[in-house]
Tab-separated table of C-alpha atoms in Angstrom:
chain	number	residue	atom	x	y	z
A	7	ALA	CA	24.823	-6.280	-12.056
A	8	GLN	CA	21.076	-6.417	-12.071
A	9	SER	CA	19.615	-2.934	-12.348
A	10	VAL	CA	16.839	-0.814	-13.705
A	11	THR	CA	17.225	2.568	-15.406
A	12	GLN	CA	14.657	5.317	-15.627
A	13	LEU	CA	15.472	7.897	-18.290
A	14	GLY	CA	14.421	11.407	-17.335
A	15	SER	CA	14.299	12.400	-13.692
A	16	HIS	CA	11.712	15.092	-14.490
A	17	VAL	CA	8.962	14.949	-17.110
A	18	SER	CA	6.444	17.721	-17.724
A	19	VAL	CA	3.289	17.339	-19.801
A	20	SER	CA	0.171	19.378	-20.401
A	21	GLU	CA	-3.149	18.209	-19.061
A	22	GLY	CA	-4.720	15.926	-21.660
A	23	ALA	CA	-1.395	15.052	-23.308
A	24	LEU	CA	0.220	11.627	-23.563
A	25	VAL	CA	2.324	10.503	-20.627
A	26	LEU	CA	5.389	8.380	-21.400
A	27	LEU	CA	7.783	7.360	-18.624
A	28	ARG	CA	10.743	5.189	-19.616
A	29	CYS	CA	12.168	2.143	-17.861
A	30	ASN	CA	14.891	-0.234	-19.054
A	31	TYR	CA	16.264	-3.272	-17.250
A	32	SER	CA	19.651	-4.880	-17.583
A	33	SER	CA	19.470	-8.625	-17.945
A	34	SER	CA	19.295	-11.285	-20.631
A	35	VAL	CA	16.771	-13.104	-18.468
A	36	PRO	CA	13.400	-11.312	-18.389
A	37	PRO	CA	12.634	-10.257	-14.845
A	38	TYR	CA	9.412	-9.446	-13.118
A	39	LEU	CA	8.696	-5.717	-13.497
A	40	PHE	CA	6.638	-3.266	-11.506
A	41	TRP	CA	5.597	0.381	-11.670
A	42	TYR	CA	4.806	2.272	-8.480
A	43	VAL	CA	3.544	5.794	-7.796
A	44	GLN	CA	4.440	7.954	-4.806
A	45	TYR	CA	2.684	11.109	-3.652
A	46	PRO	CA	4.601	13.551	-1.416
A	47	ASN	CA	5.537	12.196	2.011
A	48	GLN	CA	3.707	8.935	1.438
A	49	GLY	CA	4.554	5.338	0.744
A	50	LEU	CA	4.486	3.705	-2.691
A	51	GLN	CA	1.383	2.358	-4.378
A	52	LEU	CA	1.459	-0.312	-7.068
A	53	LEU	CA	0.261	0.825	-10.500
A	54	LEU	CA	0.831	-2.408	-12.415
A	55	LYS	CA	3.123	-5.408	-12.762
A	56	TYR	CA	4.476	-7.661	-15.505
A	57	THR	CA	4.684	-11.349	-14.664
A	58	SER	CA	4.993	-12.863	-18.178
A	59	ALA	CA	1.280	-13.586	-18.671
A	60	ALA	CA	0.820	-10.751	-21.203
A	61	THR	CA	3.197	-8.180	-22.672
A	62	LEU	CA	0.684	-5.322	-22.447
A	63	VAL	CA	-0.290	-4.741	-18.857
A	64	LYS	CA	-3.115	-2.479	-17.733
A	65	GLY	CA	-3.017	-0.887	-14.319
A	66	ILE	CA	-4.930	1.516	-12.149
A	67	ASN	CA	-5.808	5.128	-12.985
A	68	GLY	CA	-5.670	4.508	-16.749
A	69	PHE	CA	-1.971	3.614	-16.880
A	70	GLU	CA	-0.546	0.766	-18.923
A	71	ALA	CA	2.893	-0.583	-19.776
A	72	GLU	CA	4.271	-2.783	-22.521
A	73	PHE	CA	7.032	-5.308	-21.976
A	74	LYS	CA	9.447	-5.414	-24.923
A	75	LYS	CA	12.087	-8.082	-24.544
A	76	SER	CA	14.023	-6.989	-27.644
A	77	GLU	CA	14.432	-3.518	-26.158
A	78	THR	CA	14.673	-4.656	-22.502
A	79	SER	CA	12.057	-2.016	-21.756
A	80	PHE	CA	8.872	-1.593	-19.758
A	81	HIS	CA	7.721	1.959	-20.443
A	82	LEU	CA	4.682	3.383	-18.670
A	83	THR	CA	2.048	5.282	-20.644
A	84	LYS	CA	-1.267	7.045	-20.180
A	85	PRO	CA	-3.156	8.480	-23.160
A	86	SER	CA	-4.387	11.625	-21.427
A	87	ALA	CA	-2.738	13.205	-18.384
A	88	HIS	CA	-4.779	14.516	-15.492
A	89	MET	CA	-3.679	17.002	-12.865
A	90	SER	CA	-3.990	14.278	-10.237
A	91	ASP	CA	-1.274	12.243	-12.033
A	92	ALA	CA	1.411	14.633	-10.777
A	93	ALA	CA	3.618	12.443	-8.572
A	94	GLU	CA	6.862	10.493	-8.612
A	95	TYR	CA	6.924	7.212	-10.488
A	96	PHE	CA	9.272	4.311	-9.833
A	97	CYS	CA	10.078	1.293	-11.948
A	98	ALA	CA	11.209	-1.805	-10.056
A	99	VAL	CA	12.566	-5.209	-11.015
A	100	ARG	CA	12.878	-8.571	-9.333
A	101	TYR	CA	14.759	-11.524	-10.772
A	102	GLY	CA	13.879	-14.158	-8.231
A	103	GLY	CA	16.371	-16.822	-7.257
A	104	ALA	CA	18.101	-17.027	-3.933
A	105	THR	CA	18.154	-13.318	-3.181
A	106	ASN	CA	14.795	-12.258	-4.651
A	107	LYS	CA	15.634	-8.595	-4.059
A	108	LEU	CA	13.307	-5.883	-5.291
A	109	ILE	CA	15.438	-3.237	-7.018
A	110	PHE	CA	14.171	0.253	-7.788
A	111	GLY	CA	15.088	2.858	-10.365
A	112	THR	CA	15.859	6.437	-9.379
A	113	GLY	CA	12.360	7.659	-10.151
A	114	THR	CA	10.708	10.132	-12.531
A	115	LEU	CA	8.902	13.161	-11.198
A	116	LEU	CA	5.886	13.904	-13.386
A	117	ALA	CA	4.528	17.441	-13.531
A	118	VAL	CA	1.194	18.141	-15.220
A	119	GLN	CA	0.633	21.672	-16.490
A	120	PRO	CA	-2.889	23.092	-16.792
B	24	ASP	CA	-7.765	-3.482	7.621
B	25	GLY	CA	-4.668	-5.316	6.452
B	26	GLY	CA	-1.558	-3.305	5.873
B	27	ILE	CA	1.845	-2.121	6.979
B	28	THR	CA	2.266	0.315	9.824
B	29	GLN	CA	5.391	2.366	10.311
B	30	SER	CA	5.954	4.443	13.391
B	31	PRO	CA	6.661	7.142	14.184
B	32	LYS	CA	5.917	9.257	11.101
B	33	TYR	CA	8.501	11.859	12.108
B	34	LEU	CA	11.564	11.246	14.262
B	35	PHE	CA	14.305	13.536	15.465
B	36	ARG	CA	17.621	12.221	16.702
B	37	LYS	CA	20.634	13.823	18.230
B	38	GLU	CA	23.990	12.977	16.752
B	39	GLY	CA	25.561	9.945	18.422
B	40	GLN	CA	22.259	8.358	19.403
B	41	ASN	CA	20.816	5.096	18.177
B	42	VAL	CA	17.170	5.141	17.125
B	43	THR	CA	14.764	2.345	16.189
B	44	LEU	CA	12.089	2.591	13.513
B	45	SER	CA	9.105	0.305	13.842
B	46	CYS	CA	7.487	-1.696	11.037
B	47	GLU	CA	4.545	-4.048	11.592
B	48	GLN	CA	2.473	-5.907	8.999
B	49	ASN	CA	-0.707	-7.982	9.319
B	50	LEU	CA	-0.708	-9.267	5.734
B	51	ASN	CA	0.864	-12.613	6.671
B	52	HIS	CA	3.757	-11.860	4.314
B	53	ASP	CA	6.980	-13.812	4.584
B	54	ALA	CA	9.306	-11.168	3.137
B	55	MET	CA	9.976	-7.728	4.564
B	56	TYR	CA	12.252	-4.907	3.371
B	57	TRP	CA	13.734	-1.608	4.501
B	58	TYR	CA	14.545	1.117	1.992
B	59	ARG	CA	16.101	4.520	2.337
B	60	GLN	CA	14.906	7.318	0.061
B	61	ASP	CA	16.925	10.449	-0.699
B	62	PRO	CA	16.019	13.056	-3.336
B	63	GLY	CA	17.179	12.000	-6.792
B	64	GLN	CA	18.450	8.594	-5.651
B	65	GLY	CA	15.323	6.512	-5.685
B	66	LEU	CA	14.901	3.760	-3.126
B	67	ARG	CA	18.029	2.020	-1.904
B	68	LEU	CA	17.758	-1.327	-0.146
B	69	ILE	CA	19.122	-1.428	3.413
B	70	TYR	CA	18.119	-4.897	4.658
B	71	TYR	CA	15.620	-7.542	3.711
B	72	SER	CA	14.262	-10.683	5.293
B	73	GLN	CA	12.620	-13.596	3.523
B	74	ILE	CA	11.770	-15.590	6.612
B	75	VAL	CA	11.653	-15.246	10.388
B	76	ASN	CA	15.049	-15.254	12.120
B	77	ASP	CA	16.891	-14.624	8.859
B	78	PHE	CA	17.852	-11.424	7.049
B	79	GLN	CA	20.337	-10.229	4.429
B	80	LYS	CA	22.212	-6.996	3.854
B	81	GLY	CA	21.116	-4.804	1.011
B	82	ASP	CA	23.195	-2.257	-0.854
B	83	ILE	CA	23.640	0.247	1.981
B	84	ALA	CA	23.580	-1.766	5.225
B	85	GLU	CA	26.496	-0.043	6.952
B	86	GLY	CA	25.379	1.793	10.071
B	87	TYR	CA	22.052	-0.048	10.274
B	88	SER	CA	20.861	-3.194	12.044
B	89	VAL	CA	17.631	-5.221	11.974
B	90	SER	CA	15.961	-8.160	13.664
B	91	ARG	CA	13.205	-10.506	12.554
B	92	GLU	CA	12.012	-12.347	15.646
B	93	LYS	CA	8.363	-12.378	14.571
B	94	LYS	CA	6.800	-12.691	11.149
B	95	GLU	CA	4.832	-9.478	11.659
B	96	SER	CA	7.689	-7.244	12.778
B	97	PHE	CA	10.926	-5.999	11.198
B	98	PRO	CA	12.385	-3.094	13.230
B	99	LEU	CA	15.298	-1.063	11.878
B	100	THR	CA	17.913	0.499	14.156
B	101	VAL	CA	19.874	3.438	12.846
B	102	THR	CA	23.116	3.430	14.792
B	103	SER	CA	25.553	6.220	15.527
B	104	ALA	CA	27.838	4.648	12.917
B	105	GLN	CA	25.517	5.832	10.140
B	106	LYS	CA	27.187	9.072	9.061
B	107	ASN	CA	24.281	10.648	7.217
B	108	PRO	CA	21.049	9.231	8.638
B	109	THR	CA	18.684	12.068	7.717
B	110	ALA	CA	16.332	10.520	5.141
B	111	PHE	CA	12.897	9.083	4.469
B	112	TYR	CA	12.706	5.403	5.440
B	113	LEU	CA	10.223	3.013	3.875
B	114	CYS	CA	9.278	-0.455	5.030
B	115	ALA	CA	7.656	-2.969	2.686
B	116	SER	CA	6.454	-6.547	2.709
B	117	SER	CA	5.555	-9.135	0.104
B	118	MET	CA	4.660	-12.738	-0.351
B	119	ALA	CA	7.525	-15.095	-1.044
B	120	GLY	CA	7.314	-15.390	-4.850
B	121	ALA	CA	9.341	-13.269	-7.264
B	122	ASN	CA	6.234	-12.275	-9.211
B	123	THR	CA	4.536	-10.744	-6.182
B	124	GLU	CA	4.356	-7.043	-5.529
B	125	ALA	CA	5.560	-5.311	-2.396
B	126	PHE	CA	3.229	-3.335	-0.180
B	127	PHE	CA	4.602	-0.219	1.484
B	128	GLY	CA	4.104	1.595	4.741
B	129	GLN	CA	3.669	5.369	4.900
B	130	GLY	CA	7.292	5.970	5.826
B	131	THR	CA	9.259	7.526	8.664
B	132	ARG	CA	11.120	10.779	8.155
B	133	LEU	CA	14.230	10.807	10.309
B	134	THR	CA	16.060	14.044	10.974
B	135	VAL	CA	19.320	14.373	12.866
B	136	VAL	CA	19.517	17.561	14.891
């Protein structure tokens, strides 16, 4: 079944430290991949997306993600965490075809310590 | 401003009642989606529609119904058959292609009292 896995439901980093949020997809066919951010009681906002044009994708707020086909991964990183980065982050995948469903992972809640 | 509007933001329902959540978009998107969000479970797909007058069940469609009579609107009805309806509901829309991102509304929090 097509799915996406986010390792680590909770991640805590210190302000200024590297942020690394993990996402792996399950398919031999590379999908289209997305990272979203959600602040409490709000909808989701797109951070970045991979659509096969480039393996390293830069997004908003200093985030970037690298598509690695050999590892079936699309991990999200930010060199230096800011307090305002505290939120929940979701990886999502779409394979296209007849259904074209957008499938989400279970999310990673990022805490940033002062 | 273009966007997706969900209403109401908060909704309370008595057990045994049907309730309809509204979702309207003015982005001229073909596809629309309904997700349910529960703590620790991410977003689970309830129904989606890729074109007017057509929709498909997602992973957790039981106890829910939808209609897509207009391109701009995709209302979700939570019926009395849904055993655990208390959740945060999110509506989204996107263009037709697989490489396009979805845009989300601000959500409706439904509580059964």
